[in-house]
Short mmCIF file of C-alpha atoms and ligand atoms in Angstrom, two decimals:
data_model
loop_
_atom_site.label_atom_id
_atom_site.label_comp_id
_atom_site.label_asym_id
_atom_site.label_seq_id
_atom_site.Cartn_x
_atom_site.Cartn_y
_atom_site.Cartn_z
CA UNK I 147 33.95 -32.94 -13.59
CA UNK I 148 33.76 -29.34 -14.75
CA UNK I 149 33.93 -26.54 -12.28
CA UNK I 150 32.93 -23.27 -13.68
CA UNK I 151 32.84 -19.71 -12.03
CA UNK I 152 29.01 -18.78 -11.57
CA UNK I 153 25.99 -20.47 -13.04
CA UNK I 154 25.86 -18.58 -16.65
CA UNK I 155 29.66 -20.32 -17.43
CA UNK I 156 27.73 -23.28 -16.53
CA UNK I 157 24.62 -22.67 -18.85
CA UNK I 158 27.19 -22.06 -21.53
CA UNK I 159 28.73 -25.44 -20.75
CA UNK I 160 25.31 -27.40 -21.04
CA UNK I 161 24.34 -25.46 -24.28
CA UNK I 162 27.39 -26.69 -25.60
CA UNK I 163 26.67 -30.07 -25.29
CA UNK I 164 23.22 -29.42 -26.56
CA UNK I 165 24.82 -28.20 -29.44
CA UNK I 166 26.97 -31.14 -30.14
CA UNK I 167 23.99 -33.43 -30.17
CA UNK I 168 22.08 -31.16 -32.47
CA UNK I 169 25.05 -31.27 -34.84
CA UNK I 170 25.70 -34.61 -35.13
CA UNK I 171 24.24 -36.71 -38.11
CA UNK I 172 23.44 -40.14 -36.44
CA UNK I 173 20.30 -40.95 -38.92
CA UNK I 174 17.85 -40.55 -36.40
CA UNK I 175 16.38 -37.61 -34.83
CA UNK I 176 18.65 -35.82 -32.13
CA UNK I 177 16.90 -36.69 -28.70
CA UNK I 178 17.14 -34.25 -25.55
CA UNK I 179 15.94 -35.32 -22.22
CA UNK I 180 14.99 -32.31 -20.13
CA UNK I 181 15.10 -31.37 -16.37
CA UNK I 182 12.80 -29.06 -14.96
CA UNK I 183 13.47 -26.39 -11.66
CA UNK I 184 16.04 -23.54 -11.52
CA UNK I 185 19.38 -25.35 -12.38
CA UNK I 186 19.06 -25.84 -16.07
CA UNK I 187 17.74 -22.31 -16.76
CA UNK I 188 21.05 -20.47 -17.64
CA UNK I 189 21.29 -23.41 -20.06
CA UNK I 190 18.06 -22.98 -21.61
CA UNK I 191 18.28 -19.25 -21.87
CA UNK I 192 21.55 -19.87 -23.82
CA UNK I 193 20.18 -22.08 -26.07
CA UNK I 194 17.04 -19.60 -27.00
CA UNK I 195 20.30 -16.76 -27.50
CA UNK I 196 22.00 -19.13 -29.74
CA UNK I 197 18.68 -20.17 -31.72
CA UNK I 198 18.10 -16.27 -32.47
CA UNK I 199 21.17 -14.96 -32.85
CA UNK I 200 23.08 -17.57 -33.81
CA UNK I 201 20.61 -19.86 -35.73
CA UNK I 202 21.24 -22.96 -33.68
CA UNK I 203 18.37 -25.21 -34.92
CA UNK I 204 16.19 -27.62 -33.17
CA UNK I 205 14.14 -28.56 -36.18
CA UNK I 206 13.71 -32.20 -36.29
CA UNK I 207 14.87 -32.57 -32.68
CA UNK I 208 12.74 -34.05 -30.13
CA UNK I 209 12.81 -33.83 -26.27
CA UNK I 210 11.67 -35.81 -22.98
CA UNK I 211 10.95 -34.43 -20.09
CA UNK I 212 12.34 -36.31 -16.74
CA UNK I 213 9.15 -35.66 -14.71
CA UNK I 214 5.92 -34.36 -14.03
CA UNK I 215 3.88 -33.16 -10.74
CA UNK I 216 0.62 -35.70 -10.77
CA UNK I 217 -2.93 -33.94 -10.37
CA UNK I 218 -2.32 -30.35 -11.21
CA UNK I 219 -4.73 -29.20 -14.07
CA UNK I 220 -3.69 -28.83 -17.60
CA UNK I 221 -2.15 -25.69 -18.22
CA UNK I 222 -1.02 -25.05 -14.81
CA UNK I 223 1.41 -22.75 -14.78
CA UNK I 224 3.90 -24.88 -12.62
CA UNK I 225 3.39 -28.16 -14.40
CA UNK I 226 6.59 -29.01 -16.05
CA UNK I 227 5.01 -29.25 -19.29
CA UNK I 228 4.12 -26.09 -19.23
CA UNK I 229 7.42 -24.70 -17.59
CA UNK I 230 9.61 -26.27 -20.57
CA UNK I 231 7.07 -24.44 -22.74
CA UNK I 232 7.28 -21.21 -21.26
CA UNK I 233 11.31 -21.17 -20.85
CA UNK I 234 12.27 -22.89 -23.60
CA UNK I 235 10.77 -24.83 -26.40
CA UNK I 236 8.06 -21.87 -27.32
CA UNK I 237 11.53 -20.14 -28.18
CA UNK I 238 12.67 -22.35 -30.29
CA UNK I 239 12.03 -23.67 -33.80
CA UNK I 240 11.20 -27.55 -32.24
CA UNK I 241 8.00 -28.91 -33.44
CA UNK I 242 5.96 -28.59 -30.28
CA UNK I 243 4.48 -32.10 -31.30
CA UNK I 244 8.11 -33.68 -30.51
CA UNK I 245 8.29 -32.75 -26.87
CA UNK I 246 7.02 -35.16 -24.75
CA UNK I 247 6.40 -35.25 -20.78
CA UNK I 248 4.72 -37.91 -18.50
CA UNK I 249 0.99 -37.05 -18.38
CA UNK I 250 0.06 -36.11 -15.23
CA UNK I 251 -3.23 -35.50 -15.62
CA UNK I 252 -4.60 -39.09 -16.52
CA UNK I 253 -7.25 -40.55 -14.34
CA UNK I 254 -4.71 -43.63 -14.15
CA UNK I 255 -1.17 -42.51 -13.27
CA UNK I 256 0.35 -46.13 -13.34
CA UNK I 257 -1.27 -46.65 -17.01
CA UNK I 258 0.53 -42.85 -17.89
CA UNK I 259 4.02 -44.04 -16.66
CA UNK I 260 3.84 -47.35 -18.29
CA UNK I 261 2.71 -45.37 -21.68
CA UNK I 262 5.85 -42.82 -21.11
CA UNK I 263 8.18 -45.70 -20.92
CA UNK I 264 6.98 -47.29 -24.01
CA UNK I 265 7.22 -43.84 -26.10
CA UNK I 266 10.78 -43.66 -24.74
CA UNK I 267 11.63 -47.59 -25.70
CA UNK I 268 10.23 -46.49 -29.12
CA UNK I 269 12.11 -43.46 -29.63
CA UNK I 270 15.27 -43.87 -27.60
CA UNK I 271 17.72 -43.50 -26.46
CA UNK I 272 17.82 -39.76 -25.44
CA UNK I 273 21.21 -38.78 -26.83
CA UNK I 274 22.04 -36.25 -24.18
CA UNK I 275 20.19 -35.89 -20.76
CA UNK I 276 20.32 -32.92 -18.74
CA UNK I 277 19.80 -33.17 -14.90
CA UNK I 278 19.42 -31.15 -11.69
CA UNK I 279 20.36 -32.64 -8.56
CA UNK I 280 17.81 -31.99 -5.22
CA UNK I 281 19.36 -30.97 -1.82
CA UNK I 282 18.85 -34.38 -0.65
CA UNK I 283 20.64 -35.95 -3.81
CA UNK I 284 17.45 -36.70 -5.93
CA UNK I 285 17.74 -36.96 -9.30
CA UNK I 286 14.56 -36.74 -11.65
CA UNK I 287 12.34 -37.27 -8.57
CA UNK I 288 13.67 -40.02 -7.70
CA UNK I 289 14.25 -39.49 -3.73
CA UNK I 290 16.59 -41.16 -1.30
CA UNK I 291 15.47 -44.88 -1.40
CA UNK I 292 14.53 -45.22 -4.98
CA UNK I 293 16.18 -48.61 -6.29
CA UNK I 294 18.30 -47.93 -9.15
CA UNK I 295 16.80 -50.31 -11.26
CA UNK I 296 13.24 -48.39 -11.11
CA UNK I 297 11.53 -46.91 -14.00
CA UNK I 298 9.08 -44.47 -15.04
CA UNK I 299 6.35 -44.92 -12.04
CA UNK I 300 4.30 -42.96 -9.45
CA UNK I 301 6.60 -41.41 -6.44
CA UNK I 302 6.01 -39.39 -3.36
CA UNK I 303 7.92 -36.35 -3.02
CA UNK I 304 10.19 -36.06 0.74
CA UNK I 305 8.53 -32.94 2.67
CA UNK I 306 11.97 -31.45 1.69
CA UNK I 307 11.83 -31.64 -1.47
CA UNK I 308 8.63 -30.17 -1.36
CA UNK I 309 9.93 -27.42 0.62
CA UNK I 310 12.43 -26.62 -1.93
CA UNK I 311 9.81 -26.44 -4.50
CA UNK I 312 7.45 -24.39 -2.61
CA UNK I 313 9.23 -21.38 -4.06
CA UNK I 314 7.55 -22.22 -7.14
CA UNK I 315 3.96 -21.88 -6.12
CA UNK I 316 1.76 -18.88 -5.54
CA UNK I 317 0.08 -21.01 -2.94
CA UNK I 318 2.65 -23.65 -1.59
CA UNK I 319 -0.31 -25.82 -0.24
CA UNK I 320 -1.22 -26.45 -4.08
CA UNK I 321 2.18 -28.37 -4.90
CA UNK I 322 1.49 -32.00 -5.32
CA UNK I 323 2.68 -34.87 -2.89
CA UNK I 324 2.83 -37.11 -5.88
CA UNK I 325 4.66 -37.28 -9.53
CA UNK I 326 5.71 -39.07 -12.37
CA UNK I 327 9.07 -39.26 -12.67
CA UNK I 328 11.55 -41.23 -14.75
CA UNK I 329 13.69 -44.02 -12.90
CA UNK I 330 17.28 -44.31 -12.59
CA UNK I 331 17.31 -47.24 -15.02
CA UNK I 332 15.51 -44.83 -17.47
CA UNK I 333 17.83 -41.84 -16.81
CA UNK I 334 21.13 -44.13 -17.32
CA UNK I 335 19.95 -45.29 -20.74
CA UNK I 336 20.54 -41.67 -22.03
CA UNK I 337 23.89 -42.01 -24.38
CA UNK I 338 25.17 -38.93 -22.36
CA UNK I 339 24.03 -37.12 -19.22
CA UNK I 340 25.10 -33.61 -17.95
CA UNK I 341 24.29 -32.78 -14.31
CA UNK I 342 24.48 -29.01 -13.53
CA UNK I 343 24.55 -28.13 -9.89
CA UNK I 344 24.97 -24.64 -8.70
CA UNK I 345 24.99 -22.58 -5.30
CA UNK I 346 26.14 -23.76 -1.86
CA UNK I 347 22.92 -25.51 -1.20
CA UNK I 348 23.86 -28.31 -3.73
CA UNK I 349 27.64 -28.59 -2.05
CA UNK I 350 26.92 -31.39 0.09
CA UNK I 351 24.56 -33.46 -2.23
CA UNK I 352 27.37 -32.83 -5.11
CA UNK I 353 30.21 -34.21 -2.35
CA UNK I 354 27.95 -37.28 -1.49
CA UNK I 355 27.55 -38.04 -5.61
CA UNK I 356 30.91 -37.71 -6.23
CA UNK I 357 32.85 -39.07 -3.29
CA UNK I 358 30.37 -40.81 -1.18
CA UNK I 359 29.22 -44.49 -1.44
CA UNK I 360 27.36 -45.67 -4.43
CA UNK I 361 23.83 -45.69 -2.62
CA UNK I 362 20.21 -45.72 -3.19
CA UNK I 363 20.48 -43.18 0.08
CA UNK I 364 21.93 -40.69 -2.40
CA UNK I 365 20.32 -41.22 -5.64
CA UNK I 366 22.31 -39.14 -7.74
CA UNK I 367 25.46 -41.93 -7.10
CA UNK I 368 23.97 -44.18 -9.35
CA UNK I 369 25.46 -41.70 -12.01
CA UNK I 370 29.18 -42.93 -11.47
CA UNK I 371 28.44 -46.34 -13.30
CA UNK I 372 27.59 -44.15 -16.55
CA UNK I 373 30.08 -44.06 -19.04
CA UNK I 374 29.66 -40.47 -20.32
CA UNK I 375 28.20 -38.38 -17.60
CA UNK I 376 29.68 -34.73 -16.66
CA UNK I 377 28.85 -32.91 -13.72
CA UNK I 378 29.11 -29.21 -14.13
CA UNK I 379 29.39 -27.18 -11.34
CA UNK I 380 29.91 -23.73 -10.19
CA UNK I 381 32.43 -22.70 -7.36
CA UNK I 382 29.98 -22.37 -4.85
CA UNK I 383 28.63 -26.13 -5.45
CA UNK I 384 31.76 -27.66 -6.22
CA UNK I 385 32.88 -26.45 -2.56
CA UNK I 386 35.20 -23.97 -3.97
CA UNK I 387 35.72 -20.50 -2.43
CA UNK I 388 34.94 -17.71 -4.58
C1 LIG D 14 13.42 -31.29 -12.22
C2 LIG D 14 13.93 -32.48 -11.76
C3 LIG D 14 14.69 -32.34 -9.82
C4 LIG D 14 15.52 -31.09 -9.97
C5 LIG D 14 15.89 -30.69 -8.42
C6 LIG D 14 17.01 -29.41 -8.37
O1 LIG D 14 12.84 -32.02 -13.64
O2 LIG D 14 13.88 -33.51 -11.45
O3 LIG D 14 15.37 -33.52 -9.87
O4 LIG D 14 16.31 -30.94 -11.08
O5 LIG D 14 15.34 -30.68 -7.84
O6 LIG D 14 15.98 -28.38 -8.57
P1 LIG D 14 16.55 -26.87 -8.51
O7 LIG D 14 17.28 -27.10 -10.09
O8 LIG D 14 15.64 -25.80 -8.53
O9 LIG D 14 17.38 -26.99 -7.50
#
């Protein structure tokens, strides 16, 4: 657990972990797992800055998104594929064809989930998975009650998560009820995991993740069994006074 002053410092710490993966020569492409939402945005801004100002290169790397909404039209500004393109990959030298996301536009979403699992199995493991955490302890879109053994699949958002994410949509009613998400078992296969949480709204979920019982009621508690997982927290999320 690393506690830092503010979200920008957290972003720098996450960017350090990414740079570490890019620098290592493992004989296979550096493979990043990307979360969406607001928590990783300072990290993504920092990576874009390091690419622009310091020549940090993503050439030869590949990336896998954690999750995607189901049923948004291709190119919808809030589809996670679009968000990652806009916030991150468009500003880097990563090959766009090496950035993968579950396909939320397919007629058969269960088949899309199975295809994504197959792709991950063929290209994995993910070297570094970046995660956020929901106020209810979800990771990816694995809401409370998700089996720890489950893999990429169709899932339904809780009303709490829909309310939390409505801020990203011009018309909150457009926010889908269903998503494709990597399962806890898929996420746990990453070699290294960095979960970033900032702001008071994450305090309870972080506390439950760190010191509550390991339970599917708080999906992030699955991470306690991961051999190399770091929580990067600002003081507010860690429950410290500023
Ligand atoms: C996003 C994701 C979610 C978010 C979580 C926190 O790809 O998988 O688990 O990480 O909902 O969202 P923010 O960071 O917006 O508070």
